[in-house]
Coordinates of C-alpha atoms in Angstrom, one line a residue:
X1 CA -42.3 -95.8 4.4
X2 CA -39.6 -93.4 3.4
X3 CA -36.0 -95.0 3.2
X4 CA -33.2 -93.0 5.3
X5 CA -30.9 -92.8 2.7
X6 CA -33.3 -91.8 0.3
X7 CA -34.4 -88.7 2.5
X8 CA -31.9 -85.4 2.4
X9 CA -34.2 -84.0 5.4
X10 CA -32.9 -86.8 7.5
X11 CA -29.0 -86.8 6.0
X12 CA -28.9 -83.0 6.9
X13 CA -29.9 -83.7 10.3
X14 CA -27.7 -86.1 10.8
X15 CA -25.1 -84.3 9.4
X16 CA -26.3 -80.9 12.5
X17 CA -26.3 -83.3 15.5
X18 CA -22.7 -84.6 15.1
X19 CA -20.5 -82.7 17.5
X20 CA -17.7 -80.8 15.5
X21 CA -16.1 -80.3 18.5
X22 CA -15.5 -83.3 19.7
X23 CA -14.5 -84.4 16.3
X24 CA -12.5 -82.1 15.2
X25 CA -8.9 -82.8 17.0
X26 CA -9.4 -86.2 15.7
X27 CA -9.4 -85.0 12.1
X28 CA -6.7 -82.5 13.1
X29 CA -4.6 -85.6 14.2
X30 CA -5.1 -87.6 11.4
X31 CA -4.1 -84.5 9.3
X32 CA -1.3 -84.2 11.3
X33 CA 0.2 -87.5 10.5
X34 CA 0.1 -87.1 6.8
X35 CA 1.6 -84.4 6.4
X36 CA 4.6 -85.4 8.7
X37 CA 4.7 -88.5 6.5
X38 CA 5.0 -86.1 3.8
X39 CA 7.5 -84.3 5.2
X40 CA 9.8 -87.0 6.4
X41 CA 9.2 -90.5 5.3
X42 CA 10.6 -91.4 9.0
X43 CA 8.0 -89.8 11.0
X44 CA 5.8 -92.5 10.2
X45 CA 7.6 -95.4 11.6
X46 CA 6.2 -97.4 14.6
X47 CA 9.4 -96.6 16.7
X48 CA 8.9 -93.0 15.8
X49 CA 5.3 -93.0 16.6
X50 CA 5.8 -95.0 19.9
X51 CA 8.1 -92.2 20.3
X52 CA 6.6 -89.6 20.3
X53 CA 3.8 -91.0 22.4
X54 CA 5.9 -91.8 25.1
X55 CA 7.0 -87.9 25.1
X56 CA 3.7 -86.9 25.5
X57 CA 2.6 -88.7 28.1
X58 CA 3.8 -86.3 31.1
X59 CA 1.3 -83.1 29.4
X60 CA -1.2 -85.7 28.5
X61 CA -1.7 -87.2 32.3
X62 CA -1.3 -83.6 33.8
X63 CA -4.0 -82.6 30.9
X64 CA -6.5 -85.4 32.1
X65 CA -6.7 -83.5 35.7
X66 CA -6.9 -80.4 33.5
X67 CA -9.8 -81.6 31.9
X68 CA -11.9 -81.8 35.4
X69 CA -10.7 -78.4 36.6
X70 CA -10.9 -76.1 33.2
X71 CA -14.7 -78.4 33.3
X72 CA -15.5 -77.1 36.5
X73 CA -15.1 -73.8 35.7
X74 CA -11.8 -73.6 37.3
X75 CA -7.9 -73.1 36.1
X76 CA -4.8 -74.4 37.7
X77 CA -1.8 -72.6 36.5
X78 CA 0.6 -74.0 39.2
X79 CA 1.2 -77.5 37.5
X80 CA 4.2 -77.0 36.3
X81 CA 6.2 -75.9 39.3
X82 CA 4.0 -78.7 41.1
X83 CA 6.2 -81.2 39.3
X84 CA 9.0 -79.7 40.3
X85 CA 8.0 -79.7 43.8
X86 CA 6.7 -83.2 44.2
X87 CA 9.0 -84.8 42.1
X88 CA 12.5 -82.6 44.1
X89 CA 10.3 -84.0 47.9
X90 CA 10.1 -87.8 46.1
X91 CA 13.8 -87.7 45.2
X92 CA 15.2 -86.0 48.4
X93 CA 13.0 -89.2 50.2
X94 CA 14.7 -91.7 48.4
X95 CA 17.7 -90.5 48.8
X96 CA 17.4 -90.1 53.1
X97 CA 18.0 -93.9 53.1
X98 CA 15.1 -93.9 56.0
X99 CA 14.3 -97.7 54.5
X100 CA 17.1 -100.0 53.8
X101 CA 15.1 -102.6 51.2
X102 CA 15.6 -100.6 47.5
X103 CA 11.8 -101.8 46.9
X104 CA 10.4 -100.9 49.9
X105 CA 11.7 -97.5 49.7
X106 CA 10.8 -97.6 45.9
X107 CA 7.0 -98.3 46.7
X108 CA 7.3 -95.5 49.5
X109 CA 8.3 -93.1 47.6
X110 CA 5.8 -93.4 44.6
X111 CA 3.3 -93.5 47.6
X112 CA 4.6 -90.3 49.0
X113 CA 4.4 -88.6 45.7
X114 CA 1.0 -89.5 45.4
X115 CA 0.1 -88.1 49.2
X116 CA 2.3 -85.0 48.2
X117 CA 0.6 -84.4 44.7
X118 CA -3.3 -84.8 46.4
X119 CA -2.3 -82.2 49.1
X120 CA -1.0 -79.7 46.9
X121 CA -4.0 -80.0 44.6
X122 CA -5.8 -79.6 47.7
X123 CA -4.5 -76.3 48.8
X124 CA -4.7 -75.5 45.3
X125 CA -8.9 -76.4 45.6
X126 CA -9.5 -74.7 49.4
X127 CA -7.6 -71.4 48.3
X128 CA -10.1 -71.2 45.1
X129 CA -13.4 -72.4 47.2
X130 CA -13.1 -71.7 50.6
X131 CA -11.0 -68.6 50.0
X132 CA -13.4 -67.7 47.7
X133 CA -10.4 -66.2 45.5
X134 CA -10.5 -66.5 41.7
X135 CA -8.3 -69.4 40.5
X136 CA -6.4 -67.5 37.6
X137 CA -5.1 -65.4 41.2
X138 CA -4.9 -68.4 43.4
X139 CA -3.1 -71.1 41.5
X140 CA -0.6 -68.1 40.0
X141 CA 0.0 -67.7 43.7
X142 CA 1.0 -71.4 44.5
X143 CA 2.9 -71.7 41.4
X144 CA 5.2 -69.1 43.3
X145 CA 4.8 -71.2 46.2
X146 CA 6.0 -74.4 44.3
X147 CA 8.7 -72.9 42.3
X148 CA 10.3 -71.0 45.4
X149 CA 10.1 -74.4 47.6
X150 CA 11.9 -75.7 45.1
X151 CA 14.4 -73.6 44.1
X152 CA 14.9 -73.1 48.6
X153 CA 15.2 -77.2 48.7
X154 CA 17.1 -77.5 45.6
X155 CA 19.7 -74.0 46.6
X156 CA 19.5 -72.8 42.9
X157 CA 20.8 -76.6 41.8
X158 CA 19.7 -80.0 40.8
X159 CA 18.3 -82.9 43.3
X160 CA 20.0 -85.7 41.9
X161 CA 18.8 -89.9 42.9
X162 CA 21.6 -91.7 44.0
X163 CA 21.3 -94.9 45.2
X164 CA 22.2 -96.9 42.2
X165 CA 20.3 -99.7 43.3
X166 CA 16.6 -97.7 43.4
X167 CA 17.1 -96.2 40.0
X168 CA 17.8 -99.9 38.5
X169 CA 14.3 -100.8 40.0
X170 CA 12.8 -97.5 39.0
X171 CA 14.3 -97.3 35.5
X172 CA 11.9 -99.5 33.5
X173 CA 8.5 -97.6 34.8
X174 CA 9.6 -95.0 32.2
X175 CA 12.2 -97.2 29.8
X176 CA 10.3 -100.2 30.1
X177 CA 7.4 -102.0 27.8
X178 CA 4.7 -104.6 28.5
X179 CA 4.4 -106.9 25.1
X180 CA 6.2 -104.1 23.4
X181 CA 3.8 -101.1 24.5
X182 CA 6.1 -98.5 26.5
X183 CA 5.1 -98.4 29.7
X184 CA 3.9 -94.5 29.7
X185 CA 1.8 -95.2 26.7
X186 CA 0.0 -97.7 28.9
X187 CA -0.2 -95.5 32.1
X188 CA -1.8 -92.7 29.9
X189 CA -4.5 -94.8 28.5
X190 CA -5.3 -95.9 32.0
X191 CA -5.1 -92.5 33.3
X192 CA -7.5 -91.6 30.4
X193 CA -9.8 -94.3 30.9
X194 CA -10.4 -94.0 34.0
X195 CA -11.2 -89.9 33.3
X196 CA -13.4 -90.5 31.0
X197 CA -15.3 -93.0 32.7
X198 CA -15.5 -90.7 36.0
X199 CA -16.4 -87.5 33.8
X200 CA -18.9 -89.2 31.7
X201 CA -20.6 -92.4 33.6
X202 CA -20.6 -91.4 36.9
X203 CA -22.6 -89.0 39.2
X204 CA -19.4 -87.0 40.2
X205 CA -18.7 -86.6 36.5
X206 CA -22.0 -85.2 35.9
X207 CA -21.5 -82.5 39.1
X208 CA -18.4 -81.3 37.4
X209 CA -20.0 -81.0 34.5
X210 CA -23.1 -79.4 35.8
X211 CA -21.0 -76.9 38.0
X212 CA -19.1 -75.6 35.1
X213 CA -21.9 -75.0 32.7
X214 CA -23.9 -73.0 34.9
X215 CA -22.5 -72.6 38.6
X216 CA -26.1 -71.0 40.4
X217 CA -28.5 -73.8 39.0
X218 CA -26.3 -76.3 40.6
X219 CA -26.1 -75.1 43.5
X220 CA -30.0 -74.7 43.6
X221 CA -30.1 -78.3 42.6
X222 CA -28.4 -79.4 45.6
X223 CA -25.2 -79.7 44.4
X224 CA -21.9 -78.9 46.6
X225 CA -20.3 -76.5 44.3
X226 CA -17.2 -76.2 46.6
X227 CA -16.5 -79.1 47.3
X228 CA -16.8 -80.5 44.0
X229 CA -14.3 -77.9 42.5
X230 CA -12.0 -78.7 45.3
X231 CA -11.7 -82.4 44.5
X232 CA -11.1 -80.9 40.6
X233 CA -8.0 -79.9 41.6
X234 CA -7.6 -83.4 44.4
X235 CA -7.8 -84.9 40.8
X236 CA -5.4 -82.4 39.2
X237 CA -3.1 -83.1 42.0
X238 CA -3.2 -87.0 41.8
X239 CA -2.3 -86.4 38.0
X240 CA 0.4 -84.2 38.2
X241 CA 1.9 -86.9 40.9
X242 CA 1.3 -89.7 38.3
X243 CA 3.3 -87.9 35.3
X244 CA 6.0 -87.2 38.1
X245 CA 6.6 -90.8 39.0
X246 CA 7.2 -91.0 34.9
X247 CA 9.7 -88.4 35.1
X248 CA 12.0 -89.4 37.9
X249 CA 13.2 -92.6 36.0
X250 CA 13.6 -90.9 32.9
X251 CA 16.2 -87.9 34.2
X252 CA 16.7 -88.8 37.7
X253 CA 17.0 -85.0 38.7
X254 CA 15.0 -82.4 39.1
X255 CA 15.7 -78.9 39.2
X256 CA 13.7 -75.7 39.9
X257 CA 13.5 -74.9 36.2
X258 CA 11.7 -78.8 35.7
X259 CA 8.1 -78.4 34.6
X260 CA 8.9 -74.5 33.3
X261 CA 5.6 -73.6 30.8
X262 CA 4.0 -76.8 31.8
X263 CA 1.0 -75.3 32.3
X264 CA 0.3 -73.8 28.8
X265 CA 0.9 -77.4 27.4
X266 CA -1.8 -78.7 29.7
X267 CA -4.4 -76.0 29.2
X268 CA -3.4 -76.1 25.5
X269 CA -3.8 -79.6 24.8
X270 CA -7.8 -79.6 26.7
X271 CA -8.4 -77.0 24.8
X272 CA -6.9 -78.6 20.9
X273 CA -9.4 -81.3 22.7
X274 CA -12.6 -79.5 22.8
X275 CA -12.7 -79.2 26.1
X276 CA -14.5 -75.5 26.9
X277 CA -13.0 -73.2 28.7
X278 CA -15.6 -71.4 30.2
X279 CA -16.5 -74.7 31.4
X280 CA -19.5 -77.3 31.5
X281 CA -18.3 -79.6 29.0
X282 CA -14.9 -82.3 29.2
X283 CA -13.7 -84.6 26.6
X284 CA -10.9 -86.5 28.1
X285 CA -10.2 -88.7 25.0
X286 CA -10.0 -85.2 23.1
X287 CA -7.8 -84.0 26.0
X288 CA -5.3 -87.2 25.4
X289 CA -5.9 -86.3 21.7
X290 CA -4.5 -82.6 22.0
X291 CA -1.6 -83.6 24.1
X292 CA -0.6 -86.0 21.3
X293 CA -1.4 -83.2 18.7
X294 CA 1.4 -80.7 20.2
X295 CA 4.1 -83.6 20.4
X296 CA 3.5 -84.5 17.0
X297 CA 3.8 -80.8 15.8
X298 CA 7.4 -80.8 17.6
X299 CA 8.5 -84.0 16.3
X300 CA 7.4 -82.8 12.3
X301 CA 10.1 -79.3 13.4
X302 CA 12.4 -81.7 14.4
X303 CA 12.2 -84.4 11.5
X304 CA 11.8 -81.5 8.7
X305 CA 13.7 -78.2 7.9
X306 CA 10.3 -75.7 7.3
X307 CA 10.3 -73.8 10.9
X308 CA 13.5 -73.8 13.6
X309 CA 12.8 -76.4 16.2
X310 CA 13.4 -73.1 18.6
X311 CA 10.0 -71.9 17.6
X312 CA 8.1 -74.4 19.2
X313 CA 7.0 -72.7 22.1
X314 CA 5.8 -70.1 19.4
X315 CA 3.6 -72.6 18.0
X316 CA 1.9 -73.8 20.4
X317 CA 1.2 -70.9 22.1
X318 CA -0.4 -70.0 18.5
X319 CA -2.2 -73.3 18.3
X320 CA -3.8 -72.6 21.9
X321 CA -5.5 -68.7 20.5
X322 CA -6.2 -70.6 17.1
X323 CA -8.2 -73.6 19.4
X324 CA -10.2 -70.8 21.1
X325 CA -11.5 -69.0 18.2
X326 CA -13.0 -71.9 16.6
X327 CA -14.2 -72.7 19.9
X328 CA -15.9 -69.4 19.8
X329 CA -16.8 -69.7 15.9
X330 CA -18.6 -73.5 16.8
X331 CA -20.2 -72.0 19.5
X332 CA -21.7 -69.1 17.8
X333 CA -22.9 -71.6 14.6
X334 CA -24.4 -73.6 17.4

């Protein structure tokens, strides 16, 4: 009986079926926070850390729908403006006074966002499926669409809440925490969780999956190809809604530049998670994981004096073509 640890035929092939794509963003993180603790004793605090979380957590909820579109095969570039759009409708609601009780309207609202967000990812989903058009062309057309209805509803200005009395009720969903957890930090790991489970343990995951990684043998299997790529974007939809009933408390305005480059942040972070982007394979904890990466890499510019805090936009644009060749580099090893 040979012993396991005594065997270097079995070490190396333990060593080949670990995933180094799934892995890597984690070590990336945990690099990450040393050398901001190097840079600025600060960055490690547990206020600093909560933080930066709580930042994050309007790319890293938009980045979980990501996840199921980019796995699908698909690409939504209109999440940005959809902020904008949904969040400017949410606000002008609230602010039409149609309901008299604060919560009511409150809990009206946050269920009109939802409604709004699902509708537009539909649109989003038919244009790409039923239109048969390719999604690079058709979500580049409704961010247009979004940004325009905004800019039209907004006349070139800001959509401001006003009732006093609904943005003291809405104030702690963003401000508040539950046994000192910010609130956001706990609506990402729900959003997350959930994801993951749906991606990975259920039979719908599995479609998304299948559908991205090769689009002809699922449909020969029986699967709906269309209308599971449609309810990628449903998903995406739902998401964006989520991170805009975050942002309303936190500014209370929206104008048509709100969610501007949104959509690189999202695509970036599921791709810093090792999520493919030819599609057929999702990591939502890797997702959540990339979205934390890029906040952190802002917060070390901010907290240290190396690179102007005006480059950021720079960097993560770099850190999205760096992701995608050693995708491309794994793949080939592979």
């Amino acid at each position: 009986m040979t012993d396991f640890a005594a065997d270097p035929r079995k070490i190396r092939k333990s060593w080949k079926d670990i995933d180094l794509r799934a892995v890597a963003p984690f070590l990336a993180l945990a690099l990450l926070l040393v050398l901001g603790a190097i840079a600025n004793p600060n960055f490690i605090s547990i206020d600093n850390l909560l933080n930066v979380i709580t930042r994050s957590a309007f790319i890293a909820i938009i980045a979980v729908g990501a996840t199921f579109v980019i796995s699908a095969g698909g690409l939504d570039l209109s999440v940005g403006s959809m902020v904008a759009f949904v969040a400017s409708l949410t606000i002008m609601f609230m602010n039409s006074g149609v309901i008299a009780d604060p919560a009511t309207m409150l809990a009206a609202a946050m269920a009109l966002a939802m409604l709004i967000g699902a509708a537009c990812g539909l649109a989003n989903g038919l244009i790409t499926t039923a239109g048969s058009i390719e999604p690079f062309i058709a979500t580049l057309g409704t961010m247009g669409i979004y940004r325009g209805l905004t800019t039209w509803l907004s006349q070139g200005g800001a959509i401001t809440l006003r009732s006093p009395d609904i943005q003291s009720l809405y104030r702690p969903a963003y401000f508040g925490s539950v046994l000192g957890i910010p609130v956001p930090i706990i609506i990402i790991a729900v959003t997350a969780g959930a994801g993951a489970f749906v991606l990975r343990r259920t039979r719908y995951g599995r479609h998304v999956l299948a559908v991205g990684s090769n689009e002809d043998v699922a449909r020969y299997s029986g699967i709906s190809v269309g209308r599971v790529r449609t309810m990628t974007y449903v998903i995406q939809g739902l998401c964006v809604a989520v991170a805009c009933l975050l942002y309303v408390p936190r500014l209370g305005s929206t104008s048509a530049t709100t969610g501007l480059m949104w959509e690189l942040q999202a695509i970036t972070a599921v791709v810093v998670g090792g999520t493919a982007l030819r599609g057929g394979v999702g990591r939502v904890w890797g997702t959540i994981c990339g979205a934390f990466i890029l906040e952190i890499v802002g917060n070390i510019m901010l907290l240290s004096n190396f690179v102007s805090e005006y480059l950021i936009g720079a960097i993560q644009g770099a850190i999205i073509i760096v992701a995608m060749l050693v995708q491309r580099s794994l793949v080939r090893k592979s």
